[in-house]
Coordinates of C-alpha atoms in Angstrom, one line a residue:
Chain A
M108 CA 4.0 83.8 71.7
S109 CA 2.7 83.6 68.1
P110 CA 1.2 80.4 66.7
T111 CA 3.6 77.6 66.1
G112 CA 5.7 77.9 62.9
A113 CA 7.7 74.8 63.4
T114 CA 8.4 72.6 60.4
L115 CA 7.8 68.9 61.0
D116 CA 10.8 66.6 60.5
E117 CA 10.6 63.2 58.8
R118 CA 10.0 61.4 62.1
A119 CA 7.1 63.7 62.9
L120 CA 5.6 63.0 59.5
A121 CA 6.1 59.3 59.8
Q122 CA 4.5 59.2 63.2
R123 CA 1.5 61.1 61.8
R124 CA 1.2 58.6 59.0
R125 CA 1.2 55.8 61.5
I126 CA -1.5 57.6 63.5
I127 CA -3.7 57.9 60.4
R128 CA -3.1 54.2 59.9
M129 CA -4.3 53.5 63.4
L130 CA -7.4 55.6 62.7
E131 CA -7.9 53.7 59.4
R132 CA -7.8 50.4 61.2
A133 CA -9.9 51.5 64.1
G134 CA -12.4 53.1 61.8
R135 CA -12.9 56.0 64.1
G136 CA -11.1 58.2 66.6
H137 CA -9.9 61.7 67.5
V138 CA -7.8 63.1 64.7
G139 CA -6.8 66.6 65.6
S140 CA -5.6 66.0 69.2
P141 CA -2.9 63.3 68.7
L142 CA -1.4 65.5 66.0
S143 CA -1.4 68.4 68.4
V144 CA 0.4 66.6 71.2
M145 CA 2.7 64.4 69.1
E146 CA 6.0 66.2 69.6
I147 CA 5.4 66.8 73.3
I148 CA 5.0 63.1 73.9
R149 CA 7.8 62.2 71.6
V150 CA 10.3 64.4 73.3
L151 CA 9.2 63.4 76.8
Y152 CA 9.7 59.7 76.0
D153 CA 12.8 60.2 73.8
D154 CA 14.7 62.6 76.0
I155 CA 13.2 63.4 79.4
L156 CA 11.3 60.6 81.2
H157 CA 13.2 58.1 83.2
V158 CA 11.1 55.0 82.3
D159 CA 11.9 51.4 81.4
A160 CA 9.7 49.5 79.1
S161 CA 10.9 46.2 80.6
R162 CA 9.8 47.4 84.0
P163 CA 6.7 49.6 83.6
D164 CA 6.1 49.4 87.4
W165 CA 9.6 50.4 88.4
P166 CA 9.0 52.4 91.6
D167 CA 11.5 55.1 90.8
R168 CA 10.2 55.8 87.3
D169 CA 9.0 59.2 86.2
R170 CA 5.3 59.4 85.7
F171 CA 3.5 60.8 82.7
I172 CA -0.3 61.3 82.7
L173 CA -2.1 62.1 79.5
S174 CA -5.0 63.9 81.2
K175 CA -6.6 64.7 77.8
G176 CA -7.0 61.0 77.2
H177 CA -8.6 61.5 73.8
A178 CA -5.2 62.3 72.3
C179 CA -4.2 58.7 73.2
L180 CA -3.1 57.6 69.7
A181 CA 0.0 59.7 70.1
L182 CA 0.8 58.0 73.4
Y183 CA 0.0 54.5 72.1
L184 CA 2.3 55.1 69.2
V185 CA 5.2 56.2 71.4
L186 CA 4.7 53.4 74.0
G187 CA 4.6 50.9 71.1
E188 CA 7.8 52.4 69.6
K189 CA 9.5 52.1 73.0
G190 CA 8.5 48.5 73.5
F191 CA 6.0 48.8 76.3
F192 CA 3.8 46.4 74.3
P193 CA 3.9 44.7 70.9
A194 CA 3.6 47.1 68.1
E195 CA 0.9 44.9 66.5
E196 CA -1.5 46.2 69.1
L197 CA -1.5 49.5 67.3
D198 CA -3.4 47.9 64.5
R199 CA -6.2 46.7 66.8
V200 CA -7.3 50.0 68.5
C201 CA -10.9 49.9 69.6
K202 CA -11.4 46.3 68.5
F203 CA -13.3 43.8 70.6
G204 CA -10.8 42.2 73.0
A205 CA -8.0 44.7 72.2
M206 CA -5.8 46.4 74.7
L207 CA -5.9 49.9 73.2
G208 CA -9.2 51.8 73.2
G209 CA -10.4 55.3 72.4
H210 CA -9.1 56.4 75.8
P211 CA -6.2 54.9 77.7
E212 CA -6.7 52.4 80.5
S213 CA -3.9 51.9 83.0
H214 CA -4.9 48.5 84.2
K215 CA -4.7 47.2 80.6
I216 CA -1.8 49.0 79.0
P217 CA 1.8 48.8 80.2
G218 CA 3.2 52.3 80.5
V219 CA -0.1 54.1 81.0
E220 CA -0.1 55.5 84.5
A221 CA -3.8 56.4 84.9
S222 CA -7.0 55.8 83.0
T223 CA -8.2 59.1 81.5
G224 CA -11.0 60.2 79.2
A225 CA -13.2 62.2 81.5
L226 CA -11.6 65.6 81.5
G227 CA -10.1 67.3 84.5
H228 CA -8.9 64.2 86.4
G229 CA -5.3 63.8 85.5
L230 CA -3.7 66.7 87.4
S231 CA -5.3 65.6 90.7
I232 CA -3.9 62.1 90.2
G233 CA -0.5 63.7 89.3
V234 CA -0.6 65.7 92.6
G235 CA -1.1 62.4 94.4
F236 CA 1.9 60.9 92.5
A237 CA 4.1 63.8 93.4
L238 CA 3.0 63.7 97.1
A239 CA 3.7 60.0 97.3
A240 CA 7.1 60.5 95.8
R241 CA 7.9 63.1 98.4
I242 CA 6.7 60.9 101.3
D243 CA 8.9 58.0 99.9
K244 CA 11.8 60.4 99.3
R245 CA 12.0 59.3 95.7
A246 CA 13.5 61.6 93.1
C247 CA 11.0 60.6 90.4
R248 CA 9.1 63.4 88.6
T249 CA 5.5 63.7 87.4
F250 CA 4.4 65.2 84.1
V251 CA 0.7 65.9 83.3
L252 CA -0.4 66.9 79.9
V253 CA -3.8 68.8 79.9
G254 CA -5.8 70.2 77.1
D255 CA -6.9 73.8 76.8
G256 CA -10.5 72.8 76.5
E257 CA -10.0 70.5 79.4
S258 CA -8.9 73.5 81.4
N259 CA -12.5 74.7 81.5
E260 CA -13.0 72.0 84.2
G261 CA -12.8 73.5 87.7
S262 CA -11.0 70.4 89.0
V263 CA -7.9 71.4 87.0
W264 CA -7.7 74.6 89.0
E265 CA -8.5 72.8 92.3
A266 CA -5.5 70.6 91.6
A267 CA -3.4 73.6 90.7
L268 CA -4.2 75.3 94.0
C269 CA -3.1 72.2 95.9
A270 CA 0.0 71.6 93.8
S271 CA 1.1 75.1 94.5
K272 CA 0.3 74.9 98.2
H273 CA 2.6 71.8 98.5
K274 CA 5.4 73.4 96.4
L275 CA 5.5 70.4 94.2
D276 CA 8.5 71.3 92.1
A277 CA 8.8 67.7 90.9
L278 CA 5.4 68.2 89.1
T279 CA 5.2 69.7 85.6
V280 CA 2.0 70.5 83.8
I281 CA 2.0 71.0 80.1
V282 CA -1.0 72.7 78.5
D283 CA -1.6 71.6 74.9
Y284 CA -2.6 75.1 73.8
N285 CA -3.9 74.5 70.3
K286 CA -6.7 77.1 70.9
M287 CA -9.4 74.8 69.6
Q288 CA -12.0 72.8 71.4
S289 CA -14.7 70.5 70.1
Y290 CA -17.1 73.2 68.9
G291 CA -14.6 75.8 67.8
S292 CA -12.0 78.2 68.9
T293 CA -11.2 78.5 72.7
F294 CA -11.5 82.2 72.2
E295 CA -15.1 81.7 71.1
V296 CA -16.2 78.8 73.4
Q297 CA -14.3 79.7 76.6
D298 CA -11.4 82.1 76.5
L299 CA -8.5 81.1 78.8
E300 CA -6.5 84.2 78.3
P301 CA -4.3 85.3 79.9
L302 CA -3.4 81.6 80.2
G303 CA 0.2 81.8 81.4
A304 CA -0.6 84.6 83.8
K305 CA -3.4 82.6 85.2
W306 CA -1.1 79.7 86.0
A307 CA 1.5 82.0 87.4
S308 CA -1.1 83.5 89.7
F309 CA -1.9 80.0 90.9
G310 CA 1.8 79.7 92.0
F311 CA 3.3 77.9 89.0
A312 CA 6.6 78.8 87.4
V313 CA 5.5 79.4 83.8
R314 CA 7.3 79.0 80.4
E315 CA 6.0 79.0 76.9
V316 CA 7.2 76.9 74.0
D317 CA 6.4 76.0 70.4
G318 CA 4.9 72.6 71.1
H319 CA 5.9 71.2 67.7
D320 CA 9.5 72.4 67.8
V321 CA 11.5 69.4 69.0
A322 CA 14.7 71.3 69.9
A323 CA 12.7 73.9 71.8
L324 CA 10.8 71.3 73.7
Q325 CA 14.0 69.5 74.6
G326 CA 15.4 72.8 75.8
I327 CA 12.5 73.8 77.9
F328 CA 12.1 70.3 79.5
G329 CA 15.9 70.4 80.2
Q330 CA 15.4 73.5 82.4
L331 CA 13.0 71.8 84.8
P332 CA 12.3 72.6 87.5
F333 CA 12.0 76.2 86.5
E334 CA 11.9 77.5 90.1
A335 CA 12.7 75.6 93.3
G336 CA 9.6 75.3 95.5
K337 CA 7.1 75.8 92.6
P338 CA 5.4 73.4 90.3
S339 CA 6.2 74.1 86.6
L340 CA 3.8 74.9 83.9
I341 CA 4.6 74.8 80.2
V342 CA 2.2 76.5 77.8
A343 CA 2.9 74.5 74.7
H344 CA 1.6 76.4 71.6
T345 CA 0.3 73.8 69.2
V346 CA -1.9 73.4 66.2
K347 CA -4.8 71.0 66.4
G348 CA -4.4 68.6 63.4
K349 CA -0.8 69.8 62.9
G350 CA 0.7 68.5 59.6
V351 CA -2.6 68.1 57.7
P352 CA -3.4 71.6 56.3
F353 CA -7.1 71.0 55.7
A354 CA -7.5 69.6 59.3
E355 CA -5.4 72.2 61.1
G356 CA -7.6 74.3 63.3
N357 CA -10.7 72.8 61.8
P358 CA -13.2 71.5 64.4
E359 CA -14.6 69.1 61.8
W360 CA -11.5 67.0 62.4
H361 CA -11.8 66.8 66.2
H362 CA -13.3 63.4 66.0
K363 CA -14.3 61.2 63.1
A364 CA -16.7 58.3 63.6
K365 CA -16.1 57.1 60.0
L366 CA -13.3 58.0 57.8
T367 CA -14.0 57.6 54.1
A368 CA -11.5 56.3 51.5
D369 CA -11.2 59.7 50.0
E370 CA -10.5 61.3 53.4
L371 CA -7.9 58.7 54.2
A372 CA -6.2 59.3 50.8
R373 CA -6.2 63.1 51.4
L374 CA -4.7 62.6 54.9
Y375 CA -1.9 60.3 53.7
A376 CA -1.2 62.6 50.7
A377 CA -0.8 65.6 53.1
L378 CA 1.7 63.6 55.1
G379 CA 3.8 62.2 52.2
G380 CA 2.0 59.0 51.5
P381 CA 0.8 55.9 53.4
P382 CA 3.2 54.3 55.9
Chain B
M69 CA -18.3 57.3 116.0
R70 CA -16.3 59.8 114.1
I71 CA -13.7 60.0 116.9
A72 CA -13.5 56.2 117.0
C73 CA -13.0 56.2 113.2
L74 CA -10.3 58.9 113.1
T75 CA -8.5 57.5 116.1
A76 CA -8.4 54.2 114.3
V77 CA -6.8 55.9 111.3
Y78 CA -4.1 57.4 113.5
E79 CA -3.4 54.0 115.0
L80 CA -3.3 52.3 111.6
A81 CA -0.9 55.0 110.4
R82 CA 1.4 54.4 113.3
R83 CA 1.9 50.8 112.5
D84 CA 1.7 50.9 108.7
Q85 CA 3.7 53.3 106.5
R86 CA 1.2 53.1 103.7
V87 CA -1.5 54.9 105.6
V88 CA -2.1 58.5 104.6
F89 CA -4.8 60.8 106.0
I90 CA -6.5 63.5 104.0
G91 CA -9.1 65.8 105.4
S92 CA -11.1 68.5 103.5
D93 CA -11.0 71.5 105.8
I94 CA -12.5 69.6 108.8
T95 CA -12.3 70.2 112.5
K96 CA -9.0 69.6 114.2
R97 CA -10.7 67.6 117.0
S98 CA -9.3 64.1 117.3
L99 CA -6.6 64.7 114.7
E100 CA -4.0 66.7 116.6
K101 CA -1.9 63.7 117.5
F102 CA -1.8 62.5 113.9
A103 CA -0.8 65.9 112.6
A104 CA 1.9 66.3 115.2
E105 CA 3.4 62.9 115.1
I106 CA 3.2 61.9 111.4
P107 CA 3.0 65.2 109.6
E108 CA 4.4 63.8 106.4
R109 CA 1.4 61.6 106.0
F110 CA -1.2 64.0 107.3
F111 CA -2.9 66.3 104.7
M112 CA -5.4 68.9 105.7
E113 CA -6.5 70.3 102.4
G114 CA -9.0 72.7 101.0
I115 CA -12.6 72.4 100.1
Y116 CA -12.3 70.6 96.7
E117 CA -13.6 67.1 97.1
G118 CA -13.3 66.3 93.4
H119 CA -9.6 67.1 93.5
L120 CA -9.0 65.2 96.7
V121 CA -10.5 62.0 95.5
G122 CA -8.3 62.2 92.5
M123 CA -5.3 63.0 94.6
A124 CA -6.1 60.1 96.9
A125 CA -6.2 57.9 93.8
G126 CA -2.8 59.1 92.8
L127 CA -1.4 58.3 96.2
A128 CA -3.0 54.9 96.1
L129 CA -1.6 54.2 92.6
S130 CA 1.8 54.9 94.3
G131 CA 1.2 52.3 97.0
K132 CA -0.4 54.3 99.7
I133 CA -3.7 53.6 101.5
P134 CA -5.4 57.0 101.7
Y135 CA -8.2 57.6 104.3
L136 CA -10.2 60.6 103.1
N137 CA -12.6 62.3 105.5
T138 CA -15.2 65.0 105.1
I139 CA -18.9 65.5 105.4
N140 CA -20.7 62.6 103.7
T141 CA -22.9 64.7 101.4
F142 CA -19.8 66.4 99.8
L143 CA -17.7 63.2 99.8
T144 CA -20.2 61.3 97.8
R145 CA -22.0 63.6 95.3
R146 CA -19.8 66.5 94.1
C147 CA -16.9 64.1 93.4
Y148 CA -18.9 61.2 92.1
E149 CA -17.1 61.0 88.8
Q150 CA -13.7 60.9 90.6
I151 CA -15.0 58.2 92.9
L152 CA -16.3 56.1 90.0
I153 CA -13.4 56.5 87.6
D154 CA -10.3 57.4 89.6
V155 CA -11.0 55.1 92.6
G156 CA -13.6 52.6 91.3
L157 CA -12.3 51.9 87.8
H158 CA -8.7 51.8 89.1
N159 CA -9.9 49.5 91.9
L160 CA -7.7 51.4 94.5
P161 CA -7.6 51.0 98.3
V162 CA -9.0 54.5 99.0
R163 CA -11.1 54.7 102.1
L164 CA -13.9 57.3 101.9
L165 CA -14.9 58.2 105.4
G166 CA -18.2 60.1 105.2
S167 CA -19.2 62.0 108.3
G168 CA -22.9 62.3 108.8
G169 CA -24.7 59.8 106.8
G170 CA -28.4 60.1 106.4
V171 CA -30.1 62.9 108.2
V172 CA -27.4 63.5 110.9
Y173 CA -27.0 67.1 109.6
A174 CA -30.7 67.7 109.0
P175 CA -30.8 70.7 111.2
L176 CA -28.4 72.4 108.7
G177 CA -30.9 72.0 105.9
P178 CA -31.5 69.8 102.8
T179 CA -28.0 70.5 101.3
H180 CA -26.5 68.5 104.1
I181 CA -28.7 65.4 104.0
A182 CA -27.2 62.2 102.5
N183 CA -30.1 59.9 101.9
E184 CA -28.9 58.5 98.6
D185 CA -25.2 57.6 99.3
L186 CA -25.7 53.9 99.7
A187 CA -27.6 53.8 96.4
I188 CA -25.1 55.7 94.3
L189 CA -22.0 54.1 95.8
R190 CA -23.1 50.5 95.7
V191 CA -23.7 50.7 91.9
I192 CA -20.0 51.4 91.4
P193 CA -18.1 48.1 90.6
N194 CA -15.3 47.2 93.1
M195 CA -16.8 49.5 95.7
T196 CA -17.4 48.2 99.3
V197 CA -20.0 50.1 101.3
V198 CA -20.2 49.8 105.1
A199 CA -22.4 51.5 107.7
P200 CA -21.4 50.5 111.2
C201 CA -24.1 50.8 114.0
D202 CA -22.0 52.2 116.8
A203 CA -18.5 53.3 117.8
E204 CA -17.4 49.9 119.0
E205 CA -18.3 48.4 115.6
M206 CA -16.5 51.2 113.9
K207 CA -13.3 50.2 115.7
R208 CA -13.7 46.6 114.6
L209 CA -14.4 47.7 111.0
M210 CA -11.4 50.1 110.8
A211 CA -9.0 47.3 111.9
Q212 CA -10.0 45.5 108.8
T213 CA -9.7 48.3 106.3
L214 CA -6.0 48.1 106.0
D215 CA -5.8 45.0 103.9
W216 CA -9.3 44.9 102.3
P217 CA -8.8 45.1 98.5
G218 CA -10.4 47.9 96.6
P219 CA -12.2 51.0 97.7
I220 CA -14.4 51.3 100.8
H221 CA -17.0 53.9 101.7
V222 CA -17.6 54.1 105.5
R223 CA -20.8 55.8 106.5
I224 CA -20.2 57.6 109.8
A225 CA -23.2 58.1 112.0
K226 CA -23.9 61.0 114.4
G227 CA -22.0 59.7 117.3
G228 CA -23.1 58.8 120.8
D229 CA -25.3 56.1 119.4
K230 CA -26.2 53.4 121.9
V231 CA -23.7 50.5 121.7
V232 CA -25.5 47.4 120.6
S233 CA -22.7 45.6 118.8
S234 CA -20.5 43.1 120.7
D235 CA -17.1 41.6 120.2
A236 CA -18.8 38.3 121.1
R237 CA -19.5 38.0 117.4
P238 CA -16.6 38.4 115.0
F239 CA -16.8 41.4 112.7
R240 CA -16.0 40.7 109.1
I241 CA -16.6 43.1 106.2
G242 CA -19.4 41.5 104.1
Q243 CA -20.8 39.3 106.9
A244 CA -24.1 40.4 108.4
I245 CA -24.4 40.1 112.1
P246 CA -27.6 38.6 113.8
L247 CA -28.3 40.8 116.8
C248 CA -31.2 38.7 117.9
D249 CA -33.1 35.7 116.6
G250 CA -36.9 35.6 115.8
A251 CA -39.2 33.0 114.4
D252 CA -41.9 35.2 113.0
V253 CA -40.3 38.3 111.6
L254 CA -36.9 39.4 110.2
L255 CA -35.9 43.0 110.6
I256 CA -32.9 43.8 108.4
T257 CA -30.9 46.9 109.2
T258 CA -27.8 48.9 108.4
G259 CA -26.0 51.7 110.4
I260 CA -27.9 53.0 113.3
T261 CA -31.2 51.5 112.4
A262 CA -29.9 48.4 114.2
Q263 CA -30.8 50.2 117.5
I264 CA -34.2 51.1 116.1
A265 CA -34.9 47.5 115.0
L266 CA -33.8 46.1 118.4
E267 CA -36.3 48.4 120.1
A268 CA -39.0 47.4 117.6
S269 CA -38.2 43.8 118.3
A270 CA -38.7 44.4 122.0
L271 CA -42.0 46.2 121.4
L272 CA -43.2 43.4 119.2
A273 CA -42.3 40.8 121.9
T274 CA -44.9 42.5 124.1
S275 CA -47.4 41.7 121.4
G276 CA -46.3 38.1 121.3
V277 CA -44.4 38.5 118.0
D278 CA -40.9 37.1 117.7
A279 CA -38.8 39.4 115.6
G280 CA -35.2 38.8 114.8
V281 CA -32.7 41.5 113.8
L282 CA -30.0 41.0 111.2
H283 CA -27.6 43.9 111.1
V284 CA -26.2 44.3 107.5
H285 CA -23.4 46.7 108.2
T286 CA -22.0 45.9 104.8
I287 CA -24.4 46.9 102.0
K288 CA -21.9 45.7 99.4
P289 CA -20.7 43.1 99.1
L290 CA -24.1 41.9 100.5
D291 CA -24.2 38.8 102.7
A292 CA -26.7 37.2 100.4
E293 CA -26.4 33.7 101.9
Q294 CA -27.2 34.8 105.4
I295 CA -30.0 37.2 104.4
A296 CA -31.7 34.5 102.3
S297 CA -31.3 31.8 104.9
R298 CA -32.7 34.0 107.7
A299 CA -35.5 35.2 105.5
R300 CA -36.7 31.7 104.6
P301 CA -38.3 30.7 107.9
V302 CA -40.1 33.9 108.8
R303 CA -43.5 35.3 107.6
V304 CA -42.6 39.0 107.4
I305 CA -39.4 40.7 106.3
V306 CA -38.8 44.4 106.8
T307 CA -35.8 46.4 106.0
V308 CA -35.1 49.5 108.0
E309 CA -32.6 52.2 106.8
E310 CA -31.8 55.8 107.3
H311 CA -31.8 56.3 103.5
S312 CA -34.1 56.6 100.5
V313 CA -36.1 53.4 100.0
I314 CA -34.8 53.6 96.4
G315 CA -31.5 51.9 95.8
G316 CA -30.2 51.2 99.3
L317 CA -30.5 48.4 101.7
G318 CA -34.2 47.8 101.0
S319 CA -33.7 47.6 97.3
A320 CA -30.6 45.3 97.7
V321 CA -32.6 42.9 99.9
A322 CA -35.6 43.0 97.6
E323 CA -33.5 42.1 94.6
L324 CA -32.0 39.3 96.6
L325 CA -35.3 37.9 97.9
M326 CA -36.8 37.8 94.4
E327 CA -33.8 36.3 92.8
T328 CA -33.2 33.6 95.4
G329 CA -36.9 32.8 96.0
A330 CA -36.3 33.4 99.7
G331 CA -39.0 36.0 99.6
Q332 CA -41.6 33.7 98.2
G333 CA -44.9 33.8 100.1
K334 CA -43.6 36.5 102.5
R335 CA -44.8 39.9 103.3
F336 CA -42.1 42.4 102.7
A337 CA -41.7 46.1 103.3
R338 CA -38.9 48.7 103.1
V339 CA -38.8 51.3 105.8
G340 CA -36.8 54.4 104.9
F341 CA -37.3 57.8 103.4
P342 CA -39.8 58.0 100.5
D343 CA -38.9 59.5 97.2
V344 CA -38.9 63.1 98.4
F345 CA -36.5 65.8 99.5
T346 CA -37.0 65.8 103.3
D347 CA -37.4 69.5 104.0
E348 CA -37.9 69.5 107.7
L349 CA -35.4 70.9 110.2
G350 CA -35.1 69.4 113.6
S351 CA -33.2 66.5 115.0
Q352 CA -32.2 63.3 113.2
N353 CA -34.7 61.3 115.4
E354 CA -37.5 63.8 114.7
I355 CA -37.1 63.6 111.0
M356 CA -36.7 59.8 110.9
G357 CA -39.8 59.6 113.2
K358 CA -41.9 61.6 110.7
Y359 CA -41.1 59.0 108.0
G360 CA -41.7 56.0 110.2
I361 CA -38.0 55.2 110.8
A362 CA -38.6 54.7 114.5
A363 CA -39.2 51.7 116.7
P364 CA -43.0 52.2 117.3
A365 CA -43.6 52.8 113.6
V366 CA -41.6 49.8 112.6
A367 CA -43.4 47.6 115.1
A368 CA -46.7 48.9 113.8
R369 CA -45.7 48.2 110.2
V370 CA -44.8 44.6 111.1
L371 CA -48.1 44.0 112.9
A372 CA -50.0 45.4 109.9
L373 CA -48.1 43.1 107.6
L374 CA -48.7 40.1 109.8
A375 CA -52.4 41.0 109.9
G376 CA -52.7 41.9 106.3
P377 CA -54.3 40.0 103.5

């Protein structure tokens, strides 16, 4: 599949402006990654996951793990929109005494299922979720979003072996395949190709999708599980920094420790103005 | 001790639906009944400790109490980040059952020696670290693991160790057990050094020295009150452990003695492995003997401290 050509709709632009506002208030954070995963998380929470913001510990809920925890601003935004916590928290990210940090913490944040930030942990936890659901005969499903850079970690593939062995067809892994990692291109730093074939060889039923195309994402998630007796794997082709042309695919925008007024103005301008 | 431990897991699983067993490609021995009778909560998985600790965390986040068993070296080092973050940070009731603490597997070479496990685990917040001295004590410990909050690491000794524990004294996680009293000297032990210290105490008695033994099966949370109160009356305090002298029982006791003042005016020594990779083959006892972790050497160390300046 070629790189994503999806056009962002008004909601996608508005969410991105809100993410930039969070970065502005926090004074720092990962820029490219939340813009890469935004539509995946939006569609999951809008249309796919059976969750209830008034009962974040509802035993029969579907579970979502953001294994690439550094993309957390997108998750915070959606959880805030859905009412898991007061939206004012979004303006206090990384502040002393705040709930929302630079990586998500499950014991602090309603709706966050696992604390992530160290890469390569989320899928193993997701396998545990799926096995527990099977033991308890619950119909709930588990979704784990991993990064392409994160997929350098051997533990991702350990978990993949195990998920396949147990035929966890209630488990879905989504790879945010923006083809960039911190230093540069994944093709340069650590090539993952053939990515879909790798996961297929590990026993997953694999599909590919444009990770910014809302309708395509709705469609692909609607087909789950892809194959009975196999965990599902979605290669989501994305663009790191999607929506901000000068940040797209630019490793300089992986993380910013200090955003200048000029940079903020350029970011907002690219997204249609401040929120 | 391993058989007692795994048999206890099976018995806990029979009476509590939350109990799940996970093994990392370990021997079938003593697990057949569990696998046959409760297959839905029995997981014999591959050799990927990092993944298994994370998986156990996922099960625990879903209300299960996972007991994860493999060789202690691999259960504590390779997967350290998963233990720290997935289990420790989340404060989950995962039970890490490490077969072969210390130099149990020394004949297999240095890759199989776990002389730093107590140090690296006790530094993790929320973690409980326990080293029973014999199979009977293991049974008493395991009965309490069901409802203990947070994660536990259980250091499993070689097995066939002389039984010195007794049900005459109640076993409580976090409460040290005095194995014998002594007016002159306090020997503080964990795991199978309880037996060594009792032998040393008997040797010292022949020299007219009255040495008590306090068995600190729980390295963390440390029974600070009892260690300090038993340290105060004696002249010499010696810790004995099958572990590096850095970071384990000896370090924990030294920190405590300094901070409470209970060590004031006392002679104190840590018996354990020095800051080296022990590169000898041979039996557990032979290697411990080389480094003075043996009754005669402990007794001699005590006598030297008593006689010292």
